[in-house]
mmCIF file of C-alpha atoms and ligand atoms in Angstrom:
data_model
loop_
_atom_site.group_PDB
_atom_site.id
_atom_site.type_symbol
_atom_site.label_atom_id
_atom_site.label_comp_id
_atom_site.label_asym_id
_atom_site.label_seq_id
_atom_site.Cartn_x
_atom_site.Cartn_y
_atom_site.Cartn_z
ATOM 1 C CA UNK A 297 14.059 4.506 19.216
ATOM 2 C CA UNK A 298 12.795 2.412 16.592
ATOM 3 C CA UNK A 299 10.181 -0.482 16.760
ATOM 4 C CA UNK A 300 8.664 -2.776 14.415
ATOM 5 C CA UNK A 301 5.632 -5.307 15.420
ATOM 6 C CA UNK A 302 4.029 -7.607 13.035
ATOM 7 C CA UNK A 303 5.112 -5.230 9.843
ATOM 8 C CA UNK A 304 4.277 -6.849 6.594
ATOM 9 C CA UNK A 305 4.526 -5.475 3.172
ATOM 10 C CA UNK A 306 3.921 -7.051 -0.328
ATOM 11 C CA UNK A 307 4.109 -5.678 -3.976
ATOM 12 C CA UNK A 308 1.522 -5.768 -6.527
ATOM 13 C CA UNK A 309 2.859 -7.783 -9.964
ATOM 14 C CA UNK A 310 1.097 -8.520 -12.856
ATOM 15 C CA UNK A 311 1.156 -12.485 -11.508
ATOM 16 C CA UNK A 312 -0.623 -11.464 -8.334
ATOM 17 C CA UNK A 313 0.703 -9.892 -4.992
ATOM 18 C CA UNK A 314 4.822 -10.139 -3.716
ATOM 19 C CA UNK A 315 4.815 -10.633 -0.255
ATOM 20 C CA UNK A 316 8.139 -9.788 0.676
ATOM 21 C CA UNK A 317 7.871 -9.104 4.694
ATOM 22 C CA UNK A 318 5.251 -11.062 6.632
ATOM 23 C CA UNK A 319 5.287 -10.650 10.587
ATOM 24 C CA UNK A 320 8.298 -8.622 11.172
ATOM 25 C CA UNK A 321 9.220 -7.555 14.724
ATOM 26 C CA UNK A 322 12.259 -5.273 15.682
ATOM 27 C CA UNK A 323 13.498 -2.927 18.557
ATOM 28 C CA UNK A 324 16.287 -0.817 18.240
ATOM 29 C CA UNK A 325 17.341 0.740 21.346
ATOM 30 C CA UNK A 326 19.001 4.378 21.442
ATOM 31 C CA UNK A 327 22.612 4.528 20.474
ATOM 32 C CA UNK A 328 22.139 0.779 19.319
ATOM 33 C CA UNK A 329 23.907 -0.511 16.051
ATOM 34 C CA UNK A 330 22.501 -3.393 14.016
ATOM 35 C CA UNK A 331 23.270 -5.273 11.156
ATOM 36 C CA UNK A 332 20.732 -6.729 8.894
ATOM 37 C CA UNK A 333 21.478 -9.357 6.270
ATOM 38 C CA UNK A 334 20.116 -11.313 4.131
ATOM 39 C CA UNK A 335 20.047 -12.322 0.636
ATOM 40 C CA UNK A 336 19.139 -10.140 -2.230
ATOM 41 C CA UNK A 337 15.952 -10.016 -3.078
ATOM 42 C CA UNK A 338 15.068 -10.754 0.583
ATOM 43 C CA UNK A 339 13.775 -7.664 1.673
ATOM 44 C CA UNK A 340 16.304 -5.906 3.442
ATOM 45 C CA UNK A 341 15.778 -2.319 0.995
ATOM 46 C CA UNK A 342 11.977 -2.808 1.671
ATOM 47 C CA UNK A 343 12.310 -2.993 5.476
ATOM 48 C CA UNK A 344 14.831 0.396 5.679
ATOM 49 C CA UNK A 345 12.579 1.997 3.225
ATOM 50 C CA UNK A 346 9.528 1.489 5.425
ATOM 51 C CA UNK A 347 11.584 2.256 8.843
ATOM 52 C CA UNK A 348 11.885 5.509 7.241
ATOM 53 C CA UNK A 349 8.374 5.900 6.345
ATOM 54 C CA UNK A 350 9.167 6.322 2.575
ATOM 55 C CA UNK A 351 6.877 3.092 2.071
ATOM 56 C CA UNK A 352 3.814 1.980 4.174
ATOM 57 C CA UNK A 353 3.519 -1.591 5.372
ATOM 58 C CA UNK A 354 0.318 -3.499 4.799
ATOM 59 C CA UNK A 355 0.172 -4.143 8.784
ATOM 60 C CA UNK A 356 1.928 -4.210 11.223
ATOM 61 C CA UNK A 357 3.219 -0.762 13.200
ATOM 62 C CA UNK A 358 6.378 1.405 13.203
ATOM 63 C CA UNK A 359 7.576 3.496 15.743
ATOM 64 C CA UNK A 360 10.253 6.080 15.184
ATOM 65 C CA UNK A 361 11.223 8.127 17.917
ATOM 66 C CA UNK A 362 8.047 7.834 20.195
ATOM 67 C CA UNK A 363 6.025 8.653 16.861
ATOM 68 C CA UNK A 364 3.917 5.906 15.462
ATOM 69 C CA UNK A 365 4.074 6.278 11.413
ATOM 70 C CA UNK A 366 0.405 5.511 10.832
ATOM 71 C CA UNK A 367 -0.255 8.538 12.495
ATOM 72 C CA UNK A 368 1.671 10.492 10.754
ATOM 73 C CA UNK A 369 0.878 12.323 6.836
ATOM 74 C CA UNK A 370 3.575 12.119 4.411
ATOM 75 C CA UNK A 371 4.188 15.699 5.713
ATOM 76 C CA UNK A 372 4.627 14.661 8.845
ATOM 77 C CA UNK A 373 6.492 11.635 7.981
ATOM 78 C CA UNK A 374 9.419 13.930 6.201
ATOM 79 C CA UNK A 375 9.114 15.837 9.001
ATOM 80 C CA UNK A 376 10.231 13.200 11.285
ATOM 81 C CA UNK A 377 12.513 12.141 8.850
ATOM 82 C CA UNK A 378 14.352 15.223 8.525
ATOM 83 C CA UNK A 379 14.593 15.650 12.303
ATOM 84 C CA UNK A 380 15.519 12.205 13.581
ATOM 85 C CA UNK A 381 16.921 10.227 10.959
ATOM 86 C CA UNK A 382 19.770 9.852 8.786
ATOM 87 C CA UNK A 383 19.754 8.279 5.670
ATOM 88 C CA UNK A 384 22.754 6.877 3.610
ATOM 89 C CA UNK A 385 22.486 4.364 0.246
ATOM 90 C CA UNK A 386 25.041 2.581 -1.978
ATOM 91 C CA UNK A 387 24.083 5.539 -4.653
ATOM 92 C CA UNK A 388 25.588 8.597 -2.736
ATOM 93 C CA UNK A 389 23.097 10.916 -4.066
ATOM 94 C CA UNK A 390 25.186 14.179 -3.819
ATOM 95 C CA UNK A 391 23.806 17.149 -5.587
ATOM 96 C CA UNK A 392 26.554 17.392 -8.463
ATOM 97 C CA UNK A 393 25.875 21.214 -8.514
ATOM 98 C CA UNK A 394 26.211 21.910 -5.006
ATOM 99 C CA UNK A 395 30.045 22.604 -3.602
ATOM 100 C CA UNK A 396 32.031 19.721 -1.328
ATOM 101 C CA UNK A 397 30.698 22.297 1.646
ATOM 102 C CA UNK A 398 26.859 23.019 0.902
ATOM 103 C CA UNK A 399 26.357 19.187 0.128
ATOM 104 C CA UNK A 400 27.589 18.757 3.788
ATOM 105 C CA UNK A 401 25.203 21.149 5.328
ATOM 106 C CA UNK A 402 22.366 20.643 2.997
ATOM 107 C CA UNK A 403 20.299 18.175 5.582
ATOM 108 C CA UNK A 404 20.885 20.059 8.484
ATOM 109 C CA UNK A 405 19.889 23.046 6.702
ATOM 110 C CA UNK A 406 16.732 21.254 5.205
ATOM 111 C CA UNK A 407 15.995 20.507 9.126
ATOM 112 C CA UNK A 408 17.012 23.948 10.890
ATOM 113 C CA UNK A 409 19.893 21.702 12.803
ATOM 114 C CA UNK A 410 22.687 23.140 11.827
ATOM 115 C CA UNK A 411 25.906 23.176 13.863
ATOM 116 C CA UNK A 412 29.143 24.952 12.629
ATOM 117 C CA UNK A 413 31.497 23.302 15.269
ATOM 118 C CA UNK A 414 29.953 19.890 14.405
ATOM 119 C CA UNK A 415 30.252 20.084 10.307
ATOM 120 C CA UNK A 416 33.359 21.535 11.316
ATOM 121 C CA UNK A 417 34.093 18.272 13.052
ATOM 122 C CA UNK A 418 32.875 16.159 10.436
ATOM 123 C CA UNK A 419 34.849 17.671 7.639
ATOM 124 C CA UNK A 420 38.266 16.744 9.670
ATOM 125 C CA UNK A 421 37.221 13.827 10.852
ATOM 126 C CA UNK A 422 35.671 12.699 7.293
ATOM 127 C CA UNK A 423 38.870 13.766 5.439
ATOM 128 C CA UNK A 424 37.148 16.539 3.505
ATOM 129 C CA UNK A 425 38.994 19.298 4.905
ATOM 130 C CA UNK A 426 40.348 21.361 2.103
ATOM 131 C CA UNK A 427 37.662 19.966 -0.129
ATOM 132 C CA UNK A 428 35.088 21.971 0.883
ATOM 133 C CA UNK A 429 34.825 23.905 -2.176
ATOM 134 C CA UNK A 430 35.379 21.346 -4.900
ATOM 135 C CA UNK A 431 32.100 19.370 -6.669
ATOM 136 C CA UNK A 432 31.234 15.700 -5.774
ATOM 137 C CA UNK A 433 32.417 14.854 -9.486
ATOM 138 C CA UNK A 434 35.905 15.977 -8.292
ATOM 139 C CA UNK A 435 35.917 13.458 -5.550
ATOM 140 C CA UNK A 436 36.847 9.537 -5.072
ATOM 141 C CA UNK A 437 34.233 6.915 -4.684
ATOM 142 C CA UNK A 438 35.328 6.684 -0.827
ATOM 143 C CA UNK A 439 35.676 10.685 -0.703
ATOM 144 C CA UNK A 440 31.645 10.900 -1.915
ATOM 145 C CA UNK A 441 30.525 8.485 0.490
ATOM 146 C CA UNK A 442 32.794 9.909 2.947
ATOM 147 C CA UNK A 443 30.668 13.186 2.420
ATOM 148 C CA UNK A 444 26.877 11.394 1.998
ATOM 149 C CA UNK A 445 27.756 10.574 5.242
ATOM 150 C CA UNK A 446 28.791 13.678 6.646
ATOM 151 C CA UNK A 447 25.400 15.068 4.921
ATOM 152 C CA UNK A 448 23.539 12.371 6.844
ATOM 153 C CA UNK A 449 24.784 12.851 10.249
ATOM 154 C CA UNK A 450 25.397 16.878 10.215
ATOM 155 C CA UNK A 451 22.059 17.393 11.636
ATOM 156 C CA UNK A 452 22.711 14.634 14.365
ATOM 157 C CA UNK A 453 20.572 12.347 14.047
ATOM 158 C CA UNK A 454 19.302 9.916 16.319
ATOM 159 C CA UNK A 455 19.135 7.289 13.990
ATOM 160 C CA UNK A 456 20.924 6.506 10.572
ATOM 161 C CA UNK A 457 19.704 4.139 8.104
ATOM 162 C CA UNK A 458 22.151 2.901 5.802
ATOM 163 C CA UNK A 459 21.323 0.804 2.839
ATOM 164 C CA UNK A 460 24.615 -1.207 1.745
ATOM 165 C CA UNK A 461 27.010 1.922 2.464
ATOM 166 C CA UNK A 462 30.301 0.487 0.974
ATOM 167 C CA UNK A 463 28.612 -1.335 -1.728
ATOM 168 C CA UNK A 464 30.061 0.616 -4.388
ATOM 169 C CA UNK A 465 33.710 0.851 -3.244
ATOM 170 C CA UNK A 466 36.495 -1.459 -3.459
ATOM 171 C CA UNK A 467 37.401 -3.341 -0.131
ATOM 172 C CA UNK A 468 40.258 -0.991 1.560
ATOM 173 C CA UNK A 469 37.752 2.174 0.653
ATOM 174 C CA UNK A 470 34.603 0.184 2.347
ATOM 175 C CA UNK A 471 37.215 -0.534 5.368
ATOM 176 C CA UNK A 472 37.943 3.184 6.001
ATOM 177 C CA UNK A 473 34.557 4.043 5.182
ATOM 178 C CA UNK A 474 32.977 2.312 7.773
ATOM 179 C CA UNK A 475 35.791 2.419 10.450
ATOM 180 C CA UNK A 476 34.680 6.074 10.104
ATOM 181 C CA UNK A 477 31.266 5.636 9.894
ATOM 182 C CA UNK A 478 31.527 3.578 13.142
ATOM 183 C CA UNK A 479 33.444 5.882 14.880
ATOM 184 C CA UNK A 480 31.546 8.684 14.252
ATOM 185 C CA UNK A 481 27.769 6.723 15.148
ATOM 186 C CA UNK A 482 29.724 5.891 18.726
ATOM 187 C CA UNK A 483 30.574 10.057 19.159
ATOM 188 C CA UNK A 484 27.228 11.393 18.644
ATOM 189 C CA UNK A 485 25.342 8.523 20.570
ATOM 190 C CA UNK A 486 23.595 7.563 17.133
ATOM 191 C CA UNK A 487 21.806 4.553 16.352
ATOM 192 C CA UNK A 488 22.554 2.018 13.349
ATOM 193 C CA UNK A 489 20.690 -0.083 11.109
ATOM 194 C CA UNK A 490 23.093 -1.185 8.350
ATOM 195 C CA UNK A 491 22.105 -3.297 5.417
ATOM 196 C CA UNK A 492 24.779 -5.084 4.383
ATOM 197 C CA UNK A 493 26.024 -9.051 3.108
ATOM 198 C CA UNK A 494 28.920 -9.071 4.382
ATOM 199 C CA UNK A 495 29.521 -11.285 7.529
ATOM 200 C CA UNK A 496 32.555 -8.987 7.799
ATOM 201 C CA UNK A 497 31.051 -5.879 7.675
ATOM 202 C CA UNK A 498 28.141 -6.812 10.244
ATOM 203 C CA UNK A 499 31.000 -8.239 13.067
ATOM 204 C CA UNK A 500 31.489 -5.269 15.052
ATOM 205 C CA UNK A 501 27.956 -4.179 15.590
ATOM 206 C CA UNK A 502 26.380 -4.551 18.544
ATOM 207 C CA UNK A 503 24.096 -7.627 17.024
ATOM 208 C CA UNK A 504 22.981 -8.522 13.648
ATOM 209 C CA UNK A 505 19.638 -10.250 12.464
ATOM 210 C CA UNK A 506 18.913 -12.225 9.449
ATOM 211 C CA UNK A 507 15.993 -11.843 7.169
ATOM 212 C CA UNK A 508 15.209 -14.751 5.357
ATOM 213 C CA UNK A 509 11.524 -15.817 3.574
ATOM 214 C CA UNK A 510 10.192 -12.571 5.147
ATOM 215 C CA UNK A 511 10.870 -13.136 8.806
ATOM 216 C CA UNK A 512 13.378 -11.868 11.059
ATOM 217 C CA UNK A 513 16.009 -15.003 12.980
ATOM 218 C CA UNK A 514 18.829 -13.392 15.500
ATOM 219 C CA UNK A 515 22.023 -14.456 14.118
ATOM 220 C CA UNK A 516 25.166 -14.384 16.136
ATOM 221 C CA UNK A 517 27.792 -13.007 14.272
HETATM 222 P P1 ADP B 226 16.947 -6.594 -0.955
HETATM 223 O O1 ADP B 226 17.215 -5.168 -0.577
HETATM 224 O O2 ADP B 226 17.065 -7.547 0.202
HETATM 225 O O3 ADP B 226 17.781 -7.057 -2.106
HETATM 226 P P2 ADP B 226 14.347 -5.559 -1.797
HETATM 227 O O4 ADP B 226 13.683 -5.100 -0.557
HETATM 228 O O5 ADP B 226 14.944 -4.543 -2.673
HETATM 229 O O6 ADP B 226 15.415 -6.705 -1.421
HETATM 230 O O7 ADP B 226 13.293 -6.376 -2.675
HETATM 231 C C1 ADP B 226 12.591 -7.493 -2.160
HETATM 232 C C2 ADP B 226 11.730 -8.105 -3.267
HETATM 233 O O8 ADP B 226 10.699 -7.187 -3.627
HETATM 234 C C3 ADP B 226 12.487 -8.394 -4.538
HETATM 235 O O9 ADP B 226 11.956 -9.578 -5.094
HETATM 236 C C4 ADP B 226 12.179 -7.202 -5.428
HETATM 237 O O10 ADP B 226 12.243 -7.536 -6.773
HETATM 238 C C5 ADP B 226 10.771 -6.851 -4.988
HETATM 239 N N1 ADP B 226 10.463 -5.410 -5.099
HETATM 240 C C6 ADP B 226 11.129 -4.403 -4.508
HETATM 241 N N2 ADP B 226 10.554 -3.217 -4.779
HETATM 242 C C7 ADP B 226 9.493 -3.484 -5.570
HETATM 243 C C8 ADP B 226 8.473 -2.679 -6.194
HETATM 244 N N3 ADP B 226 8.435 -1.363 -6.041
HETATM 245 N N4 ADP B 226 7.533 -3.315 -6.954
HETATM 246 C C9 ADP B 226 7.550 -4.655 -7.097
HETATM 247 N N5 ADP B 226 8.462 -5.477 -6.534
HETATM 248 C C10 ADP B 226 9.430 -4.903 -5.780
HETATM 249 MG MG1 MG B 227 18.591 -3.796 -1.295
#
């Protein structure tokens, strides 16, 4: 599904080169959920950014989906992208000018993926129903990241990246949030790799790693 070996990536700064990753190696199986911590400033954006081929590492390979990155243009890369992987951050990103509804579908759209009975399904399920015609302004915190969710998985993804999801919302929000999330990652046999710091949040996963000084350590949780 997805597989790291040896990735390393570094930054150029006006004192010289960040090296931020340096030999990292990870395998995520299909349907697989997987928490990655750390502390910030350890790397953890960097490494989701380049599993998604929005960044390229300075060695090392990445394999999404049978596709090795390197081989891919940045064409190709969104490509891929748009057909195998969802993405969610702690910024939800909605378009403020698109409806409750077209936010929703706009991914699936983007990728030619989309499903009626299965945005159907994700407005119930996500709480939205009823909603579908308001703007993301006229939603709760929990309500928009309810529906960058949605947007994320409506073209069923095999993978979703999520970068600190509940980072923004106040503890019994981040709760339902990710119950949600959880729930709806185990119903359409998705794979997870959630960022996240809390020991809490990362418990329920299938396993969780810890990035520390640029290298990967499995961490029971
Ligand atoms: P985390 O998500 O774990 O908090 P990041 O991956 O965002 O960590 O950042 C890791 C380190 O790389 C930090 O020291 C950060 O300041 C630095 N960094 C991130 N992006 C850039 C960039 N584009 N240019 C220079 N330094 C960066
Ligand atoms: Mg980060």
């Amino acid at each position: 599904m997805l597989q790291l070996t040896d990735v390393a990536k570094s930054y150029p700064t006006p004192q010289g080169p960040l090296f931020v990753l340096d030999g990292i190696d990870l395998r995520l199986a299909p349907g697989e959920s997987l928490a990655l911590m750390g502390e910030s400033g350890s790397g953890k954006s960097t490494l989701l950014h380049l599993a998604a081929g929005l960044d390229t590492p300075d060695r090392g390979e990445i394999v999404l989906g049978a596709r090795a990155l390197s081989s891919l243009d940045e064409a190709g890369r969104a490509d891929l992208r748009r057909q195998r992987l969802g993405l969610v951050f702690q910024q939800f990103h909605l378009v403020p000018s698109l409806s409750v509804l077209d936010n929703l579908t706009l991914q699936a759209r983007l990728a030619d993926r989309e499903d009626r009975d299965w945005t159907h399904h994700l407005i119930e399920r996500l709480g939205l129903a009823g909603l579908e015609g308001r703007y993301p302004e006229q939603l709760s915190g929990g309500q928009q990241q309810r529906l960058a969710i949605g947007r994320a998985l409506a073209p069923r993804p095999e993978l979703l990246l999520a970068d600190e999801p509940t980072g923004n919302l106040d503890e019994g929000a981040a709760d339902q949030v990710l119950d949600l999330l959880r729930a709806l990652i185990g119903e359409s046999d998705c794979a997870l790799l959630m960022v996240t710091h809390s020991a809490r949040v990362a418990a329920p996963l299938d396993r969780c790693v810890h990035l520390h000084h640029g290298r990967l350590a499995d961490r029971t949780p």
